[in-house]
XYZ file of C-alpha atoms in Angstrom:
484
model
C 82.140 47.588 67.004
C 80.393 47.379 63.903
C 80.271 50.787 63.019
C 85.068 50.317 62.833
C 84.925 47.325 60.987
C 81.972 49.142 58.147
C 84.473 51.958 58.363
C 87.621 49.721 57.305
C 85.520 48.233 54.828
C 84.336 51.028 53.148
C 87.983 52.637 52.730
C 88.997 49.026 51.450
C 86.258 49.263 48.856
C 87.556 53.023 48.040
C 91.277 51.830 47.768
C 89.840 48.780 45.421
C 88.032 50.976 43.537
C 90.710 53.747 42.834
C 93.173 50.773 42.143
C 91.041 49.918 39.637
C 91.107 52.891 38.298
C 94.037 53.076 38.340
C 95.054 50.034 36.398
C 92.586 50.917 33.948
C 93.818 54.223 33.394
C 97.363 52.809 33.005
C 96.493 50.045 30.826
C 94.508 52.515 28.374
C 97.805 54.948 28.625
C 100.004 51.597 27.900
C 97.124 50.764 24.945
C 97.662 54.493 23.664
C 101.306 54.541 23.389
C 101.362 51.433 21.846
C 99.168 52.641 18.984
C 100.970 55.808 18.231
C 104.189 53.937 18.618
C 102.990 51.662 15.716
C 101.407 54.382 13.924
C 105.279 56.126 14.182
C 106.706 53.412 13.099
C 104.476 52.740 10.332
C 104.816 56.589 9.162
C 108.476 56.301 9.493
C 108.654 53.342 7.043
C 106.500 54.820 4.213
C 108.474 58.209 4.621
C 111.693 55.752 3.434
C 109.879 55.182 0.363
C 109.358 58.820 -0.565
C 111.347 60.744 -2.993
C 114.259 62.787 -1.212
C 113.012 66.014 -2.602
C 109.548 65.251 0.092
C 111.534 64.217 2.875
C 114.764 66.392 3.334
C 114.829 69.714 3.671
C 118.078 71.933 2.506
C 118.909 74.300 5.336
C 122.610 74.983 3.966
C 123.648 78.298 3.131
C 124.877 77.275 -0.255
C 122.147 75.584 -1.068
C 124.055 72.322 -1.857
C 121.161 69.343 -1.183
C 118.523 71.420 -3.898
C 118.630 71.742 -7.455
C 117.613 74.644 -9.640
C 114.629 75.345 -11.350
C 116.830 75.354 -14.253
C 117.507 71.475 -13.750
C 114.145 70.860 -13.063
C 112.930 72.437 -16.796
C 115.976 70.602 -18.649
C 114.979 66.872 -16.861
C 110.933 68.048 -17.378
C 111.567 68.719 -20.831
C 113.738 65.156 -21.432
C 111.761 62.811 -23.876
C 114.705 60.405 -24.300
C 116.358 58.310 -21.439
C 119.807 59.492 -19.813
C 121.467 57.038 -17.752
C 124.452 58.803 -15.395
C 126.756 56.379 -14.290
C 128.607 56.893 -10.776
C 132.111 55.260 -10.810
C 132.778 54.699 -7.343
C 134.429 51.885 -5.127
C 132.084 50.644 -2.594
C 132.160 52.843 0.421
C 134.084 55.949 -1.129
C 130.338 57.930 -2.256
C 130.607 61.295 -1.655
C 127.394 62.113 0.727
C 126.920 65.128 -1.444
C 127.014 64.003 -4.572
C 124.933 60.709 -3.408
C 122.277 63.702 -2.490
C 122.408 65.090 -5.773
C 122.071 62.124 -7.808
C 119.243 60.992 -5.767
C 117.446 64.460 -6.536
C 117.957 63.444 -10.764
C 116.496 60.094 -10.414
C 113.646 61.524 -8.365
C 113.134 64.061 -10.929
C 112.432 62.372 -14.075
C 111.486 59.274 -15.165
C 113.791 59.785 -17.553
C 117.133 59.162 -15.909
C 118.507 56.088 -14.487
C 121.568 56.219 -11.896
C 123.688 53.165 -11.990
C 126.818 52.388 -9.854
C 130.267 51.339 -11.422
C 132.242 49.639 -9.383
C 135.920 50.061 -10.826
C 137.040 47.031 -8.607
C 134.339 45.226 -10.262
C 134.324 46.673 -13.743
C 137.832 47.834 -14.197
C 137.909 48.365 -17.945
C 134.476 50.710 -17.538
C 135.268 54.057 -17.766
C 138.021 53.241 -20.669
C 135.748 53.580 -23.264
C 134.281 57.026 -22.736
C 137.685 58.919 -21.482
C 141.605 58.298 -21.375
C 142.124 60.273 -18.355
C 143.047 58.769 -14.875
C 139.336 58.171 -13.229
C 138.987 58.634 -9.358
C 136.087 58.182 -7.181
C 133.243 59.705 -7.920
C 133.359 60.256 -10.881
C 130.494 60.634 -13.649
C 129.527 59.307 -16.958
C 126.348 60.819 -18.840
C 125.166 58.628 -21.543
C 122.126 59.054 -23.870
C 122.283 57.099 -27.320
C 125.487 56.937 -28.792
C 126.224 60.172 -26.892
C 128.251 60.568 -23.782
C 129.892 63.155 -21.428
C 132.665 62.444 -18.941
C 132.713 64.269 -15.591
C 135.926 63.910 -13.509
C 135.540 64.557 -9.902
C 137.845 67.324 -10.212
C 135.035 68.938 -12.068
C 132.356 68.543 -9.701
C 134.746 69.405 -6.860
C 136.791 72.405 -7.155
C 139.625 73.732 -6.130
C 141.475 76.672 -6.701
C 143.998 79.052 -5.579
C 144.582 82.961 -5.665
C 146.321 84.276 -8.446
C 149.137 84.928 -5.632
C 148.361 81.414 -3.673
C 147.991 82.814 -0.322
C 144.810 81.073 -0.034
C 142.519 78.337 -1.651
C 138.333 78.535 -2.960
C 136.577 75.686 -2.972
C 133.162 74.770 -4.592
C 130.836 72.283 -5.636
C 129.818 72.566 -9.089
C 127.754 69.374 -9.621
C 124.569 70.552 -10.382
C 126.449 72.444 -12.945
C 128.129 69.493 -14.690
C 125.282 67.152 -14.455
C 122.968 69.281 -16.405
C 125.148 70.395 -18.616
C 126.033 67.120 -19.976
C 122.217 66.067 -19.554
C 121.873 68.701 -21.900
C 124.396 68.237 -24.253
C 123.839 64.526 -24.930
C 119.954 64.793 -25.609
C 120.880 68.048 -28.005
C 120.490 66.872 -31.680
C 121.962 70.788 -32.505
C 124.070 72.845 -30.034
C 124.544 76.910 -30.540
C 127.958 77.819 -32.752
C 130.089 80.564 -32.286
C 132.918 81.433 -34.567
C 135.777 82.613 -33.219
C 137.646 85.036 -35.929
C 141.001 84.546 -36.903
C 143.834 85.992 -39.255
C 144.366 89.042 -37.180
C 147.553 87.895 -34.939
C 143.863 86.911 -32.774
C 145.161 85.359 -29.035
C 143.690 81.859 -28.137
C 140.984 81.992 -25.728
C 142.065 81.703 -22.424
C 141.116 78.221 -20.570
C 139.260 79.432 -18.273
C 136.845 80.831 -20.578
C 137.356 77.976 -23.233
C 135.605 75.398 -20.239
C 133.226 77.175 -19.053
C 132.149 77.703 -23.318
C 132.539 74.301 -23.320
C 130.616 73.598 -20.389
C 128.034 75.959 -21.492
C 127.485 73.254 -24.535
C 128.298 76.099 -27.348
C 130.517 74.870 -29.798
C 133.561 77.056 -31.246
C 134.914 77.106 -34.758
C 137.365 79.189 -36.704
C 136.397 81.652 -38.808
C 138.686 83.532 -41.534
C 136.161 86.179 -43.441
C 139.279 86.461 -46.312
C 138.321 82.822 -47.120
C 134.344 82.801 -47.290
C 132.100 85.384 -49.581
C 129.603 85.378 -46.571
C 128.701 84.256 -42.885
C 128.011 81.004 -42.659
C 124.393 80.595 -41.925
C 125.010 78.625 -38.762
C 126.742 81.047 -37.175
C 124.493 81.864 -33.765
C 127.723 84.290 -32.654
C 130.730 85.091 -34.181
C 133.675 85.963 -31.418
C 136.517 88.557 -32.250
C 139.102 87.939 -29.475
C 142.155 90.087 -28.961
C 143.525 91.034 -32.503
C 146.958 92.213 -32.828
C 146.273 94.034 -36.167
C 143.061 95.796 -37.793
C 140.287 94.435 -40.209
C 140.059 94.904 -43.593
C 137.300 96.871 -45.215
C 135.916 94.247 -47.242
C 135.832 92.492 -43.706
C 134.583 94.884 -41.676
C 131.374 95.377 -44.423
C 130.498 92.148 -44.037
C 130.557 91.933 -40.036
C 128.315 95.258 -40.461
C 126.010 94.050 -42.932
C 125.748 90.614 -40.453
C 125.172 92.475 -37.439
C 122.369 94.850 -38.912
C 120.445 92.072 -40.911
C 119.964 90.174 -37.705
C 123.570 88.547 -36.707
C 124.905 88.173 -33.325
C 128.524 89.358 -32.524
C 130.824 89.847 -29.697
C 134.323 92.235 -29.910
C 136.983 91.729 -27.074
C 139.633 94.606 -28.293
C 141.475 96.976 -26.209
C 144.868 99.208 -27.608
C 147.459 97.505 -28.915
C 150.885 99.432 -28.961
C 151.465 100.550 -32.415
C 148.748 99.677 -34.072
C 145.078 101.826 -35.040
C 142.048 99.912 -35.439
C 140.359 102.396 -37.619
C 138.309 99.901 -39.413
C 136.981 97.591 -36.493
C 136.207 100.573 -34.399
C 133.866 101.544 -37.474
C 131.443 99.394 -36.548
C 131.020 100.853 -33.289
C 130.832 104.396 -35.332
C 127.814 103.378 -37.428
C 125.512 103.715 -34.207
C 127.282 106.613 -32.675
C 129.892 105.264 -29.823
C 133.355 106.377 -30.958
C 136.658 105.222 -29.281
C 138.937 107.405 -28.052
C 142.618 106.962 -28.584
C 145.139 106.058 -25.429
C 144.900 104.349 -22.769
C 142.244 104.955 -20.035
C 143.397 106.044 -16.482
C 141.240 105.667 -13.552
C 141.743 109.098 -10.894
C 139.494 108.027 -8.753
C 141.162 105.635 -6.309
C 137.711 103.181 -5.830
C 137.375 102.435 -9.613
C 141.173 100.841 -9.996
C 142.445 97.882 -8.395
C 146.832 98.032 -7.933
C 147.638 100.555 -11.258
C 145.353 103.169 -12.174
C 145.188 101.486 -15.677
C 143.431 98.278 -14.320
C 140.198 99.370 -13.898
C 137.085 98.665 -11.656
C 134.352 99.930 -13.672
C 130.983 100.814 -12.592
C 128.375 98.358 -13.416
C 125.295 99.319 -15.009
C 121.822 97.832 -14.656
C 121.398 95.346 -17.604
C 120.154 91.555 -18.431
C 123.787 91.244 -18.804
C 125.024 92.988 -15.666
C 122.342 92.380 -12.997
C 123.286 88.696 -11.945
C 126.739 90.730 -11.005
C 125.186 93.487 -9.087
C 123.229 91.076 -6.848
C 125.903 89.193 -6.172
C 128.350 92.755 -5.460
C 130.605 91.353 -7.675
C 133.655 93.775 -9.592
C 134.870 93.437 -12.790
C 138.016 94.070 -13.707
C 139.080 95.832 -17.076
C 142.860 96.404 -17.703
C 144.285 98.331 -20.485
C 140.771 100.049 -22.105
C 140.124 102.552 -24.602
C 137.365 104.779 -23.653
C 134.282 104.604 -25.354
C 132.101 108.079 -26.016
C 128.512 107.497 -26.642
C 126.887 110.082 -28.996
C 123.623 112.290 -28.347
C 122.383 110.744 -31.496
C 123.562 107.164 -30.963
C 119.889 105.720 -31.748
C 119.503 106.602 -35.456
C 120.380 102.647 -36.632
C 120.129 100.800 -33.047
C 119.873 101.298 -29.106
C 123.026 101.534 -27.536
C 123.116 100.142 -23.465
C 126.175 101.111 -21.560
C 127.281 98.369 -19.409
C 130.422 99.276 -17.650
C 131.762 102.856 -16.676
C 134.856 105.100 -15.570
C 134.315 107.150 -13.156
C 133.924 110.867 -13.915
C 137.611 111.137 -13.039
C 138.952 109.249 -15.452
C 140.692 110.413 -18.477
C 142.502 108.739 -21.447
C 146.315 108.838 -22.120
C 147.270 110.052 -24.885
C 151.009 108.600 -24.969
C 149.256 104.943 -24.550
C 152.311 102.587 -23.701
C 154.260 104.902 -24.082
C 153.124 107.123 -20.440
C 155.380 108.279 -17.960
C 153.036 109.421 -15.593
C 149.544 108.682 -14.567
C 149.014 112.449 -13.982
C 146.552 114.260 -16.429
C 148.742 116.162 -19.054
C 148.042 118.596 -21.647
C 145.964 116.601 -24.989
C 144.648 114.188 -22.504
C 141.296 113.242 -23.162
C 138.655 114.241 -20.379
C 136.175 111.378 -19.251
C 134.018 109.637 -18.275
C 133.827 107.026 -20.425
C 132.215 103.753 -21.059
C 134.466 100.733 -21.423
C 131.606 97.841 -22.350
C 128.418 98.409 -24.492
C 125.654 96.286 -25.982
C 123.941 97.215 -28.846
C 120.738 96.377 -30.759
C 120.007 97.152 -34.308
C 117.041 97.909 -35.209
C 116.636 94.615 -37.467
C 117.336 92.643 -34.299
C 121.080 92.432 -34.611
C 123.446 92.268 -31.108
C 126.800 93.571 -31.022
C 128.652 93.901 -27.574
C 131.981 95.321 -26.907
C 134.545 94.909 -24.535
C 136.971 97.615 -24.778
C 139.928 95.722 -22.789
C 142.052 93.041 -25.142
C 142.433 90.776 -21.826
C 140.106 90.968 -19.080
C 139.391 87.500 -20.401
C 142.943 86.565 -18.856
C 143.030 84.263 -16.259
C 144.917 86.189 -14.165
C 142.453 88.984 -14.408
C 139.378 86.608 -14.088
C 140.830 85.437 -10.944
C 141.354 89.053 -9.946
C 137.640 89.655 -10.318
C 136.673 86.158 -9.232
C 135.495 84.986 -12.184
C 133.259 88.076 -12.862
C 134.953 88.812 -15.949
C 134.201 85.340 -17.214
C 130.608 85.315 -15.425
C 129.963 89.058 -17.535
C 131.238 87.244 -21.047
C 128.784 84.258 -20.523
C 125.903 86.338 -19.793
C 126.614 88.454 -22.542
C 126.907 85.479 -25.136
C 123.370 84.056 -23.272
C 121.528 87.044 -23.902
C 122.456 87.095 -27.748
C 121.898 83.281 -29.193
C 118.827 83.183 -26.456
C 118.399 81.688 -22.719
C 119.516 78.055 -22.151
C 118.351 76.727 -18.982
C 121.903 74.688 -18.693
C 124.073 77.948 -18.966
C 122.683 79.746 -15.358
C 123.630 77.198 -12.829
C 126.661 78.654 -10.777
C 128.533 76.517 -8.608
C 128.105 76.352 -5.026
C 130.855 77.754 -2.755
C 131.682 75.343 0.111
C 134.001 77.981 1.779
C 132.926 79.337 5.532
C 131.927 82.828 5.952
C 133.353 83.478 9.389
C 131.516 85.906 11.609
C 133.928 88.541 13.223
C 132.783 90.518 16.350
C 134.673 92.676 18.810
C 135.263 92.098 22.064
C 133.017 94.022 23.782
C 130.116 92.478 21.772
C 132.103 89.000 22.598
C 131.728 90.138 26.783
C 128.026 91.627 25.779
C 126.883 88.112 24.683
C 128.757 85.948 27.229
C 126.942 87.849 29.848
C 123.530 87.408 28.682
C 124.192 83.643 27.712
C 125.773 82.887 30.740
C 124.353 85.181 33.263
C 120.840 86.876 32.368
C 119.376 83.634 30.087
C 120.175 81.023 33.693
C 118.341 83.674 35.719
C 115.606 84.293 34.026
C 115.134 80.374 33.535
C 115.671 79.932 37.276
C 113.373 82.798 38.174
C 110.403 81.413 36.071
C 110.994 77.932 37.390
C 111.165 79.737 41.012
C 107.660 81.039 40.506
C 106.147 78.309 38.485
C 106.671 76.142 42.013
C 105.495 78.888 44.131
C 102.056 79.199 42.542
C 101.911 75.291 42.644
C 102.288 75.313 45.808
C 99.405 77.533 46.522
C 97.368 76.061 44.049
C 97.766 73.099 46.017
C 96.667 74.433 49.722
């Protein structure tokens, strides 16, 4: 009888002991969790002190929660303070632009973000602008200096030239920077824009974007001065309607070889010969032709054969387009011919191109046909060239009176523009607020065909569930036997 009762208590004992066990192998789990639930929690409240930049990461396609390097030099370089103010009605922030702003206060010591409530301070924004001011818009203030940014700015939109469809972007970082930059600039580049020609105004598009590119513009009339004005970083000559003088034309040479900077946007104009502006070109061996370029190749024109889509060449200027497979668009060109012995006073870089189909008009606006006729001049040609003289001097030429257009820009979406900035950059020297491209916040659909459509159903919803099942089938099976 003893030897059932010493049994009993022995498997008591056993069931004591591996309750005990037990417990104390559930109270040191419970212990454990504990700890790394405080130590999460703990972690998780310092990370909500960290700067944005260390805690988010920007996984969108268009990049729109990071800045770019060029941001980051302009705040590094800031030795006075900015202070942005964000006029916005409590609950209206845009999540985007809270993101960005968040990025410039992390940045730099420098700049201070403050909130205007208009509700609260409805009299604010008077003093720095007259327009209407909606939510979210921006104020950049340094000194007795100060920028406006309307919300339309920072949020774009924009329809085709025909308005079959709207493009939308986010140009922020753009803005902000820009007027970070202009406010803390004691001296900003100057370009004079030439005048007393029948000279177009520049066309808005291209005026903002100067604008925003913090160069300033002022008239120029070379009948009225004996020489350049010494603060001249870039003197513009857009769309004349009648030729240069001599006398004129002298002095833009004399500028350009001694070290000057200057830009010529001229195509043909009917009835008139530009034998003295198309001189300078001469001096370093590029000659223009007479007529009217047509493009025979049907990939180098978009609509008419005389609005051309040029070839772009590999250049400082150009390469920004290239990357991005972007087209410019050039209507109404005279051909350019580049001589053998172009180099004797400078280095002459083609930028755009015909193709070798292409051929100029003789009979200009005056065609009837966009056939090759007898007198025609054979191609190729180049329609956009930079030059450097050999004393440092820069002279590019468009050969195309209004590619600047809007309607053209838009054509090219905004490559024409994009190509005129670049060009202007590369001459008066690299500002870090002049690269920062908005951010497109259109989709970029994914089209497939239907048999890929059937393809991927079938391994998404048939092969993916039977593989899963089949491993789970097996994992159980050798379980099982692990277990006998």
């Amino acid at each position: 009888m003893s030897a059932p009762r010493e049994e009993k208590k022995e498997v008591r004992d056993n069931k004591n002991a591996m309750n005990r066990l037990a417990f104390q192998g559930g109270s040191y789990s419970l212990i454990i969790s504990a700890i790394v639930l405080a130590v999460l929690v703990v972690v998780n409240v310092l990370a909500t002190t960290l700067p944005s930049t260390w805690t988010q990461l920007d996984i969108s396609s268009a990049q729109l929660y990071s800045v770019t390097s060029n941001t980051k030099v302009v705040l590094n370089n800031l030795e006075e303070d900015v202070t942005i103010y964000w006029i916005v009605q409590s609950g209206e922030e845009n999540s985007i632009l809270q993101n960005l702003l968040d990025k410039y206060d992390s940045l730099s010591d420098h700049v201070t973000v403050v909130k205007r409530n208009p509700d609260v301070y409805p009299t604010f924004a008077a003093q720095y602008t007259d327009e209407t001011v909606t939510n979210n818009s921006l104020v950049v203030e340094c000194g007795d200096k100060s920028r406006y940014i309307a919300w339309s700015d920072i949020y774009q939109e924009e329809l085709s030239y025909y308005g079959m469809s709207m493009t939308r972007s986010f140009d922020g970082e753009g803005c902000i920077t820009s007027a970070i930059d202009y406010v803390v600039s004691d001296e900003l580049p100057i370009m004079y824009v030439l005048e007393g020609h029948g000279e177009e105004d520049l066309p808005e598009t291209f005026s903002e974007q100067i604008e925003k590119s913090n160069i300033e513009t002022q008239s120029l009339s070379l009948l009225t001065v004996d020489e350049i004005p010494e603060d001249a970083d870039c003197i513009l000559i857009y769309e004349p309607q009648s030729d240069l003088s001599e006398d004129e034309v002298e002095m833009l040479s004399d500028w350009v070889y001694n070290g000057g900077n200057l830009m010529v946007i001229a195509g043909p104009v009917d009835g008139e010969d530009f034998e003295n502006l198309n001189s300078l070109l001469e001096y370093y061996g590029v000659t223009v032709e007479e007529g009217i370029v047509i493009e025979a190749e049907r990939t180098n024109y978009v609509y008419y054969p005389y609005l051309l889509l040029p070839n772009i060449q590999s250049d400082d200027i150009t390469d920004a387009l290239i990357e991005e497979n972007y087209y410019v668009v050039m209507p109404i060109a005279s051909g350019l011919t580049v001589l053998e012995d172009s180099n004797a006073y400078g280095t002459v870089t083609v930028l755009l191109t015909t193709s070798e189909s292409a051929f100029s008009k003789l009979d200009g606006y005056s065609l009837t046909t966009y056939d090759m006729e007898d007198g025609d001049i054979e191609g190729p040609f180049a329609v956009a060239v930079s030059i450097e003289s050999n004393n440092g001097g820069r002279l590019v030429w468009f050969a195309s009176s209004g590619f600047l257009q809007d309607a053209y820009n838009s054509y090219s979406s905004g490559a024409n523009v994009d190509i005129t900035l670049n060009a202007i950059s590369d001459m008066i020297g690299e500002r870090e607020a002049l690269a920062i491209s908005s951010r497109s916040l259109d989709y970029n659909y994914l089209t497939i065909s239907d048999s890929t459509a059937s393809m991927l159903k079938l391994v998404m919803i048939g092969v993916f569930p039977l593989v899963y099942l089949g491993i789970g089938v097996c994992v159980l099976l050798r379980r099982r036997s692990l277990q006998k």
